[in-house]
XYZ file of N, CA and C in Angstrom:
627
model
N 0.853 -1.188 0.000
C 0.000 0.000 0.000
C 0.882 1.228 0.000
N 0.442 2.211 -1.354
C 1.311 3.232 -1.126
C 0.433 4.348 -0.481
N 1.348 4.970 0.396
C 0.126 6.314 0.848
C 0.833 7.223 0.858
N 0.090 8.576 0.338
C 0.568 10.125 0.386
C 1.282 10.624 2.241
N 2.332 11.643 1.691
C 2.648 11.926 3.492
C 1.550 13.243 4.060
N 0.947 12.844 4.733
C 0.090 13.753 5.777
C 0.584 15.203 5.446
N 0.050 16.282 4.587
C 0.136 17.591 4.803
C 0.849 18.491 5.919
N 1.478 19.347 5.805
C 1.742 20.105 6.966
C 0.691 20.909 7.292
N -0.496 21.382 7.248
C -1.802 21.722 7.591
C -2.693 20.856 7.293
N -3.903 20.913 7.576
C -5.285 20.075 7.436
C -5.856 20.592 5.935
N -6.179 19.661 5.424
C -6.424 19.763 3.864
C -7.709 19.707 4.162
N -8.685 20.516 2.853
C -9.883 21.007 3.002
C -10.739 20.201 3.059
N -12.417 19.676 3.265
C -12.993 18.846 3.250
C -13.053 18.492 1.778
N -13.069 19.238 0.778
C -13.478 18.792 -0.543
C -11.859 18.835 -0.949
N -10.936 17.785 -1.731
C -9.702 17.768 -2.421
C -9.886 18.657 -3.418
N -8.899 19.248 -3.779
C -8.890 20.730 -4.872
C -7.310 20.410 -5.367
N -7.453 20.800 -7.014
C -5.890 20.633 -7.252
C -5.328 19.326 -7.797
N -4.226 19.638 -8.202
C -3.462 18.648 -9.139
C -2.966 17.457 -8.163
N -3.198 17.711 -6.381
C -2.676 16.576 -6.190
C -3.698 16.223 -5.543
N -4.912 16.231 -5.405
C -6.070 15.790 -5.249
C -6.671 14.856 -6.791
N -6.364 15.157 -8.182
C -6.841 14.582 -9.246
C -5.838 13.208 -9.238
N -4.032 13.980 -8.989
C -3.216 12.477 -9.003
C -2.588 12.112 -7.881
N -3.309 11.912 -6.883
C -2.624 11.555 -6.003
C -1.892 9.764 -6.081
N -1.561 9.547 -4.967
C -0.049 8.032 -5.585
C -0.602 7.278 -4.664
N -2.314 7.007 -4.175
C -2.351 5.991 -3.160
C -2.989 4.692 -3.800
N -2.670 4.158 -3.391
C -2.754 2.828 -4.789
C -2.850 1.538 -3.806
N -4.159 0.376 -3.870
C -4.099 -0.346 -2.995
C -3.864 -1.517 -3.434
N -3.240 -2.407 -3.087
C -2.928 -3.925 -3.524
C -3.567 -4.748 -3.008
N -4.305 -5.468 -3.700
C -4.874 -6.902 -2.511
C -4.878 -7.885 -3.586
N -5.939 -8.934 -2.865
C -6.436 -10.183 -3.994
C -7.759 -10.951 -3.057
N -8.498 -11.071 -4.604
C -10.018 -11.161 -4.034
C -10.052 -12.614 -4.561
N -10.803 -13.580 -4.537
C -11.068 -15.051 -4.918
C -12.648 -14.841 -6.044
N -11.756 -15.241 -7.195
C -12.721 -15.250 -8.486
C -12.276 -16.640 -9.305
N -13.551 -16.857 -9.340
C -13.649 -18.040 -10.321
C -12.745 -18.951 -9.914
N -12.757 -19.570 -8.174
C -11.403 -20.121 -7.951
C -10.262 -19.978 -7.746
N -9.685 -18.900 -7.622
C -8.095 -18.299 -8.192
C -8.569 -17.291 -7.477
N -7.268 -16.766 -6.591
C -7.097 -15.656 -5.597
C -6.296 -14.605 -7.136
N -7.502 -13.633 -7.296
C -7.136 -12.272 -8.504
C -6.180 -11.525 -7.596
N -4.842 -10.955 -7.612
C -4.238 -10.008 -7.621
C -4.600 -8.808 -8.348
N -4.831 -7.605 -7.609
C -5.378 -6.260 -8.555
C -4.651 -5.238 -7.284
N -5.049 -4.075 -8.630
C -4.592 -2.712 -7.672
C -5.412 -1.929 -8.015
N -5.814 -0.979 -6.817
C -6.904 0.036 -7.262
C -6.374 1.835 -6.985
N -7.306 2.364 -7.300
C -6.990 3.790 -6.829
C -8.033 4.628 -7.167
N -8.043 5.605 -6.931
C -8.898 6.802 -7.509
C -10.895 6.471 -6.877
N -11.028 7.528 -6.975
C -12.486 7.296 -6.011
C -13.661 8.115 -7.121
N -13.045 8.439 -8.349
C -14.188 8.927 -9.605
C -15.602 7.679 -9.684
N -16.374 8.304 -9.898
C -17.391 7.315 -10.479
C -17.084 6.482 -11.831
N -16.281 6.763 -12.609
C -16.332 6.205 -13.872
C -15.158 5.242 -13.618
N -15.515 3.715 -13.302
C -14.675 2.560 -12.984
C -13.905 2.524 -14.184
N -12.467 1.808 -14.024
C -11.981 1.549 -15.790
C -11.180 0.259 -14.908
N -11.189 -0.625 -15.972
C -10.260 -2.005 -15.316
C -8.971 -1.934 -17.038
N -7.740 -2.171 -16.204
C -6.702 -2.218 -16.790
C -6.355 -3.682 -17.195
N -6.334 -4.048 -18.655
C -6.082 -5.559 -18.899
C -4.507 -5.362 -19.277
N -3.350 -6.384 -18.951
C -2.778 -6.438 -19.388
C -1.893 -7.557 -20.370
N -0.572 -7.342 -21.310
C -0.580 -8.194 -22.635
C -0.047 -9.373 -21.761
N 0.378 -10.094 -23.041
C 1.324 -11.500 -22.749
C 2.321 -11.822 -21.450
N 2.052 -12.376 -20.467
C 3.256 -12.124 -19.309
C 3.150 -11.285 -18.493
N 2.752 -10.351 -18.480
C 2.138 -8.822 -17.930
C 1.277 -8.992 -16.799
N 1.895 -7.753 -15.809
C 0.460 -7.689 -14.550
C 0.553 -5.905 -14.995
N -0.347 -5.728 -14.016
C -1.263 -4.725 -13.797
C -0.024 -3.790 -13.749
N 1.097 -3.923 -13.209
C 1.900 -2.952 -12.220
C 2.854 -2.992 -13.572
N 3.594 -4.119 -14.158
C 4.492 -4.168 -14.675
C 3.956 -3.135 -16.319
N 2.788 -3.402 -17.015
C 2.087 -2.496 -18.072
C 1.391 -1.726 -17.719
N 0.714 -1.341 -16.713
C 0.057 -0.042 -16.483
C 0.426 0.857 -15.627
N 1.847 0.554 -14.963
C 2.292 1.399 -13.827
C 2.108 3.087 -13.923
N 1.997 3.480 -15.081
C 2.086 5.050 -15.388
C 0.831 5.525 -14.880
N 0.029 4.474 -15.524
C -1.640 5.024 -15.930
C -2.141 4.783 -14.236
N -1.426 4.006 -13.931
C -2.157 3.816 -12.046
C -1.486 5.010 -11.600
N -0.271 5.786 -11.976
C -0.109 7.186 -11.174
C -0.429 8.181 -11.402
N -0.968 8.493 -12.694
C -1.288 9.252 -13.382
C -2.491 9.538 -13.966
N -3.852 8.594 -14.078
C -5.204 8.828 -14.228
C -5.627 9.428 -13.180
N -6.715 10.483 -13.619
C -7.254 11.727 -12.760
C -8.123 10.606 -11.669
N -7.643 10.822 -10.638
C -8.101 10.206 -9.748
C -9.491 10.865 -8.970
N -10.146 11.602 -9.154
C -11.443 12.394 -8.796
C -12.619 11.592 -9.956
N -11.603 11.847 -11.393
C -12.894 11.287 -12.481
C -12.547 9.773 -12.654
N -12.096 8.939 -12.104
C -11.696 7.700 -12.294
C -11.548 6.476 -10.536
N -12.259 5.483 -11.011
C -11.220 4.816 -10.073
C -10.918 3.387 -10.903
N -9.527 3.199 -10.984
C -8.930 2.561 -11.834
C -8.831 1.081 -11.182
N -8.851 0.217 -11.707
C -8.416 -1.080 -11.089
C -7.365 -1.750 -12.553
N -6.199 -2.468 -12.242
C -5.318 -2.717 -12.815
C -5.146 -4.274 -12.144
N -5.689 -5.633 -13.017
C -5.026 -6.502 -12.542
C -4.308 -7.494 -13.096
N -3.641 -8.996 -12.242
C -3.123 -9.551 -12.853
C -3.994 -10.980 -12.885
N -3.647 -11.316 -14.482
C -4.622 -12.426 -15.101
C -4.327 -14.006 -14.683
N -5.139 -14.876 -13.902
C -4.666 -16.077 -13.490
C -3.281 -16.452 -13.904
N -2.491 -16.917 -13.222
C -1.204 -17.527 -14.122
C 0.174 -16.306 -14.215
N -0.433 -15.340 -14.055
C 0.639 -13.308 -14.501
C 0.878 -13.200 -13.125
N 1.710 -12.072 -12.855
C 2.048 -11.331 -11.896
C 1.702 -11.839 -10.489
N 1.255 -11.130 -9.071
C 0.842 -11.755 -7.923
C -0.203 -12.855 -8.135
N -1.406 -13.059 -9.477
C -2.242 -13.842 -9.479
C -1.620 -15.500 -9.972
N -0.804 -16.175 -8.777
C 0.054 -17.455 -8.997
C 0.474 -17.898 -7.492
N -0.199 -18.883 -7.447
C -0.991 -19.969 -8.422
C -2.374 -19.911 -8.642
N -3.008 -20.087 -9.799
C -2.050 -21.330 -10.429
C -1.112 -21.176 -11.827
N -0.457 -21.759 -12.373
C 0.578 -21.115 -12.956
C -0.471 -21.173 -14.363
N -0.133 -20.376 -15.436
C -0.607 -19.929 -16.531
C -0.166 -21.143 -17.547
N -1.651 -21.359 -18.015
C -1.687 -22.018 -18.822
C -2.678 -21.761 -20.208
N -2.617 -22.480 -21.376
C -3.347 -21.524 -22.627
C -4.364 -22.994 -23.088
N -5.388 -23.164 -22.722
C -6.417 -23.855 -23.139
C -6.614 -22.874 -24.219
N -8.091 -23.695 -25.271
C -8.429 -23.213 -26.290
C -8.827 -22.291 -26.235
N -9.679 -21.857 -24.814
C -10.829 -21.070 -24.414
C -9.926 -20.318 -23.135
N -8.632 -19.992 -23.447
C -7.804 -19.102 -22.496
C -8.143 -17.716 -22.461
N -8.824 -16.942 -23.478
C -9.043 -15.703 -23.647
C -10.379 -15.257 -23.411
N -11.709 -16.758 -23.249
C -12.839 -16.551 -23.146
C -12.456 -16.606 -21.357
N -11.649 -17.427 -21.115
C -12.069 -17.721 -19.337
C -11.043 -16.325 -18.830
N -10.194 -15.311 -19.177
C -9.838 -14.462 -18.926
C -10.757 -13.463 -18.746
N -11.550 -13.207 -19.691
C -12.102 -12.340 -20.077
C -13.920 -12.493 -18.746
N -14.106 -13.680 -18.596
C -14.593 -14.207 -17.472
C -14.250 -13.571 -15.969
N -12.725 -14.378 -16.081
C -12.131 -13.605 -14.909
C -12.308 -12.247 -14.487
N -12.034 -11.446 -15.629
C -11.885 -9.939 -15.631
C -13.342 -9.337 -15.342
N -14.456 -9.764 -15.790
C -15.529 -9.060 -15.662
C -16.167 -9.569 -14.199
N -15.860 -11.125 -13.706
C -16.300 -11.347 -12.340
C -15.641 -10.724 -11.120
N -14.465 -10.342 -11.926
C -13.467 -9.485 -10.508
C -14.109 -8.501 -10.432
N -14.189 -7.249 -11.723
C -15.245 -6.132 -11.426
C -16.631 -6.121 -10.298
N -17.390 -7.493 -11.134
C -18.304 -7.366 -10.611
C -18.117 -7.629 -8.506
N -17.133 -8.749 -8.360
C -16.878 -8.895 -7.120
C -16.221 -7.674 -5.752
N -15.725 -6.565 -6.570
C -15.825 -5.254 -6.635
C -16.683 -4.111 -6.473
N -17.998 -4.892 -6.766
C -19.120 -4.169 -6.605
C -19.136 -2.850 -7.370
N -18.718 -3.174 -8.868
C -18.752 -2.269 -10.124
C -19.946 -2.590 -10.621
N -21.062 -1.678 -11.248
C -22.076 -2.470 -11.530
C -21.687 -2.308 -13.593
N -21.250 -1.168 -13.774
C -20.363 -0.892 -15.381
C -19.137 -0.554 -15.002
N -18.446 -0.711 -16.232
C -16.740 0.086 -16.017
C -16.600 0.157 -17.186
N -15.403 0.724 -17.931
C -14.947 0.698 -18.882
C -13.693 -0.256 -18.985
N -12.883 -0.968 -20.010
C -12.123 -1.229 -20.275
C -11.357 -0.928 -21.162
N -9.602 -0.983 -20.674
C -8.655 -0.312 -21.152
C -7.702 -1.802 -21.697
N -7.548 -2.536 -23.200
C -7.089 -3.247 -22.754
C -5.584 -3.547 -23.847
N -4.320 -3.986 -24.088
C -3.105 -4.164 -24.157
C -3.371 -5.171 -24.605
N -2.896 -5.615 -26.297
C -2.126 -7.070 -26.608
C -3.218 -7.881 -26.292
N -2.498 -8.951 -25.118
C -3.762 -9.943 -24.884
C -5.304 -9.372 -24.385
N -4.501 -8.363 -23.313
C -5.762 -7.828 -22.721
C -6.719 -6.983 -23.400
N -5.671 -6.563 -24.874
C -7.080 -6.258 -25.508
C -8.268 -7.252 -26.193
N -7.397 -8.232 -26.666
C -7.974 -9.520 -27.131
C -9.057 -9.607 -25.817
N -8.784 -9.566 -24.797
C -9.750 -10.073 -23.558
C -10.646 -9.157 -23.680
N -10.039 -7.825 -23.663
C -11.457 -7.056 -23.295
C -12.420 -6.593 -24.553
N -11.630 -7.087 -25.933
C -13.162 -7.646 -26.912
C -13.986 -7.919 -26.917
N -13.283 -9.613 -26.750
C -14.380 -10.358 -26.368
C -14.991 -10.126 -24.879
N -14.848 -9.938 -23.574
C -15.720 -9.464 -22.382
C -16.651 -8.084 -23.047
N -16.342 -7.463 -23.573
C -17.254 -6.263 -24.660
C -18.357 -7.212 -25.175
N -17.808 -8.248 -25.762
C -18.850 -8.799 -26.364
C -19.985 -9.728 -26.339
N -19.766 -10.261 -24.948
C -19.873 -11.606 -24.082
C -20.884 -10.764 -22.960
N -20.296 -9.399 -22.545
C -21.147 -8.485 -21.430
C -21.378 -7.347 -21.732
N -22.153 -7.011 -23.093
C -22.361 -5.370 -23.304
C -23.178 -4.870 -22.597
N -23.588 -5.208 -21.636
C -24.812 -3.846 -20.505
C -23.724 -4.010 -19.397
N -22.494 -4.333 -19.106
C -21.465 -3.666 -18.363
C -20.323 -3.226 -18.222
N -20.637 -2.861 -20.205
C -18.629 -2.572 -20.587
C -19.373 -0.773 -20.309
N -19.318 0.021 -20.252
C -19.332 1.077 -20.432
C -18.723 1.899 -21.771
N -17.149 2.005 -21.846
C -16.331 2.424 -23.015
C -15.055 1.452 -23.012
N -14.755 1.134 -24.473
C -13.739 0.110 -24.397
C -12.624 0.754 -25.182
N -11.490 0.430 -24.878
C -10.237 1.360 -25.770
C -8.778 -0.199 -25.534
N -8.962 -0.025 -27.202
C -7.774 -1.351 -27.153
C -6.847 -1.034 -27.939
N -5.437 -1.353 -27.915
C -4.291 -1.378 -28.933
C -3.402 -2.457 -29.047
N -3.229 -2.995 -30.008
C -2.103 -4.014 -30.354
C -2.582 -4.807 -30.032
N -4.191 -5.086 -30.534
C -4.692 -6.552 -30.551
C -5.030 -7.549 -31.480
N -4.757 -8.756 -31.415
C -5.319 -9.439 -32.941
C -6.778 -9.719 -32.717
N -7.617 -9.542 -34.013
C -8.158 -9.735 -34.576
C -8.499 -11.447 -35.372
N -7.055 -11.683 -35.702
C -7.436 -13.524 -35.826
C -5.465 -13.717 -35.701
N -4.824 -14.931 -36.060
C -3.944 -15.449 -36.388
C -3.760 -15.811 -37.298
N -2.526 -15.325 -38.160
C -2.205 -16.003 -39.185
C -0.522 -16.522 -39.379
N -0.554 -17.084 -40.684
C 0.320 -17.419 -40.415
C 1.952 -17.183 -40.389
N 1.827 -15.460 -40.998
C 2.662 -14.498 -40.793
C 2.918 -14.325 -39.238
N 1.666 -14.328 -38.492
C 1.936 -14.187 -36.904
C 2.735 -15.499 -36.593
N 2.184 -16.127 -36.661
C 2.772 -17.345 -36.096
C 4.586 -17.420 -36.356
N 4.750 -16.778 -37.285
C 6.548 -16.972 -37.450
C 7.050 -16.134 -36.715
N 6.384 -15.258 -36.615
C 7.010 -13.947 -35.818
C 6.720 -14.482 -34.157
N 5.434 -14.958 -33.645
C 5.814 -15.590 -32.767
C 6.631 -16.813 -32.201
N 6.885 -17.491 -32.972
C 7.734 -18.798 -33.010
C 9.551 -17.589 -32.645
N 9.672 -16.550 -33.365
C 10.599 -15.648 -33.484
C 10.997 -14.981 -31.856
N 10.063 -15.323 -31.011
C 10.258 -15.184 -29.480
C 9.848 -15.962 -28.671
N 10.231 -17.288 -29.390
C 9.666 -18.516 -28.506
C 10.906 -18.204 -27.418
N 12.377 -18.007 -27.956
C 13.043 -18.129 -27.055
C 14.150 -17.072 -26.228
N 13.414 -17.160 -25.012
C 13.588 -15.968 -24.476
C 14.973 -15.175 -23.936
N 15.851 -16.601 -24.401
C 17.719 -15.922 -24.013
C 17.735 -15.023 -25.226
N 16.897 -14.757 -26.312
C 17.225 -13.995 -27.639
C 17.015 -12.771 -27.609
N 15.881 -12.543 -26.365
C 14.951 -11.260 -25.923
C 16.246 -10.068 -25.559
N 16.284 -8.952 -25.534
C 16.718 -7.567 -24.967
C 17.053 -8.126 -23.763
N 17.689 -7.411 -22.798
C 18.124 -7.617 -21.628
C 17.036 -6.396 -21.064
N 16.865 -5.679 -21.557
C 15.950 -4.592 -21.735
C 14.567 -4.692 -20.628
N 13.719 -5.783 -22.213
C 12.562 -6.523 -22.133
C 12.778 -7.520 -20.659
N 13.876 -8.416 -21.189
C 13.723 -9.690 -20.742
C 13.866 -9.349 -18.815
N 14.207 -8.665 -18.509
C 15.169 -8.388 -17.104
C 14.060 -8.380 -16.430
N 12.789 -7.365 -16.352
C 11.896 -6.971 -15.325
C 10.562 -8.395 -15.228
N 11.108 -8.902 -16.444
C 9.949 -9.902 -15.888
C 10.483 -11.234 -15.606
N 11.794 -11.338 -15.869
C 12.683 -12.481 -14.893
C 12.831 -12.142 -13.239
N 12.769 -10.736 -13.292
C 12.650 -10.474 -11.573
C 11.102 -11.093 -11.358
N 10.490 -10.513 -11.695
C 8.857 -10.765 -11.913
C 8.487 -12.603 -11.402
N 9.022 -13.258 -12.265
C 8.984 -14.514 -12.278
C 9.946 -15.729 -12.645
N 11.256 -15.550 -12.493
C 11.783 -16.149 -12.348
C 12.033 -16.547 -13.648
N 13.530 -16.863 -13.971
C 13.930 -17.408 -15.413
C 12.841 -18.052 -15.809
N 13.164 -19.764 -15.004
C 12.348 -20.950 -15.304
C 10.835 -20.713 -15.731
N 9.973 -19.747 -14.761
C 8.260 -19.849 -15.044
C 8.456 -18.825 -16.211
N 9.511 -17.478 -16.322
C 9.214 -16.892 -17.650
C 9.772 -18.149 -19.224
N 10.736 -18.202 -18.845
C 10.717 -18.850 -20.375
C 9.690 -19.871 -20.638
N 9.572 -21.401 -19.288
C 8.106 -22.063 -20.015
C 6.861 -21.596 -20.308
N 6.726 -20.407 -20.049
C 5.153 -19.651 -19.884
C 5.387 -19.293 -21.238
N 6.293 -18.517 -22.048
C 6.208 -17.835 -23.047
C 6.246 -18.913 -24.509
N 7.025 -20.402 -23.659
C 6.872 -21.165 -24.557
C 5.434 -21.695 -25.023
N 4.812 -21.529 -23.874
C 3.119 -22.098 -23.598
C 2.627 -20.993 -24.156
N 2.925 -19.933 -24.042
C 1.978 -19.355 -24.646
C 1.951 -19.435 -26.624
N 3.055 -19.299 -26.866
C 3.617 -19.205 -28.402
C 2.956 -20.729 -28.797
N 2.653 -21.504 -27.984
C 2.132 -22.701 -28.652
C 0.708 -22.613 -28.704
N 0.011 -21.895 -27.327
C -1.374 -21.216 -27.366
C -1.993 -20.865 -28.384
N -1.016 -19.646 -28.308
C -1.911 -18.662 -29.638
C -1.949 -19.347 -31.117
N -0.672 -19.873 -30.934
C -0.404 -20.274 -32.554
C -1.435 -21.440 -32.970
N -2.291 -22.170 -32.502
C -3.395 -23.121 -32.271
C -4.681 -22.034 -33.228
N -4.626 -20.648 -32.720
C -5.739 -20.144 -33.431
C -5.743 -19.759 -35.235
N -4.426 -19.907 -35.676
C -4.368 -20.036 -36.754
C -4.914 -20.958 -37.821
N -4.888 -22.485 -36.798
C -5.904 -23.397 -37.495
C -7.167 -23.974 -37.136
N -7.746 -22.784 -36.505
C -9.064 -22.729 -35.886
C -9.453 -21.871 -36.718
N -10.668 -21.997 -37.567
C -11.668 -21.150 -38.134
C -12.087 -19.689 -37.526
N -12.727 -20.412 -35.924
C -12.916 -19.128 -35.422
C -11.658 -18.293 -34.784
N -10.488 -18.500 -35.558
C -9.326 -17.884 -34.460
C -8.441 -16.896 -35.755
């Protein structure tokens, strides 16, 4: 839990100001959804909920760290989490069934709701935009507004080489590769990324994928 330091005077009953919109208090927990203890982080006390999905490997903290310090915290309260298998949400360790992006996307909207969000919007990254598509599409009377980038649309088989192209992860940046070996450890990052590159690449010879 991060918390602001106590003012040197008593701050007004109503927050006013740039550090009332961004303030840095940001709460960590984990709630039990669908089985699986969810790791999330929240902040901001706006009415207009937004849940943060994040991509391949990714938690909440490691891809949205900016946007959790930096969304106007008066018009927002943000929740940022990590997806069964990612970040604090382990165990159980991540794995890519056929229906990995439908039971994510599951996940993501029962955590809201366990939250006691009755709409939110979603913000979602890569996989998490893939997730928060389909949860758009699966729950439209509780997406509110949806905003996605760098998501597929289907697999082909141009993707697939390019993913096969980071199956292996001693090839990665030291850059890339460093914060999410702290994250999770050589061993669970490289088999995860191998699992996943075998995941996705499955939707290429799926009709609906």
């Amino acid at each position: 839990l991060l918390q602001m330091q106590p003012p040197a005077r008593a701050a007004p009953l109503t927050p006013r100001g740039p550090a009332a919109c961004y303030g840095t208090s940001i709460t960590s927990a984990k709630i039990q959804v669908n089985g699986v203890h969810l790791h999330y982080q929240q902040t901001g006390e706006g009415s207009h909920a937004v849940l943060l999905l994040p991509g391949m490997l990714g938690s909440g903290q490691t891809d949205f760290g900016p946007q959790l310090k930096s969304m106007n915290k008066q018009l927002f309260t943000v929740v940022a989490w990590d997806p069964r298998g990612y970040g604090k949400s382990i165990p159980p360790s991540r794995d890519f069934p056929p229906d990995f992006f439908e039971r994510d996307a599951k996940d993501a909207v029962d955590l809201m709701q366990a939250l006691k969000f009755k709409k939110f919007s979603l913000l979602g990254w890569s996989d998490g935009g893939i997730t928060a598509l389909i949860a758009a599409a699966k729950y439209p009377n509780l997406i509110h507004k949806l905003v996605v980038w760098g998501a597929n649309a289907s697999v082909t088989q141009e993707d697939v080489r390019i993913y096969n192209g980071i199956r292996d992860v001693s090839k990665w940046s030291e850059k890339v590769k460093k914060p999410l070996e702290e994250l999770y450890g050589h061993k669970y990052f490289a088999e995860t990324c191998e699992a996943w590159v075998d995941g996705i690449s499955c939707f290429a010879e799926n009709s609906d994928g």
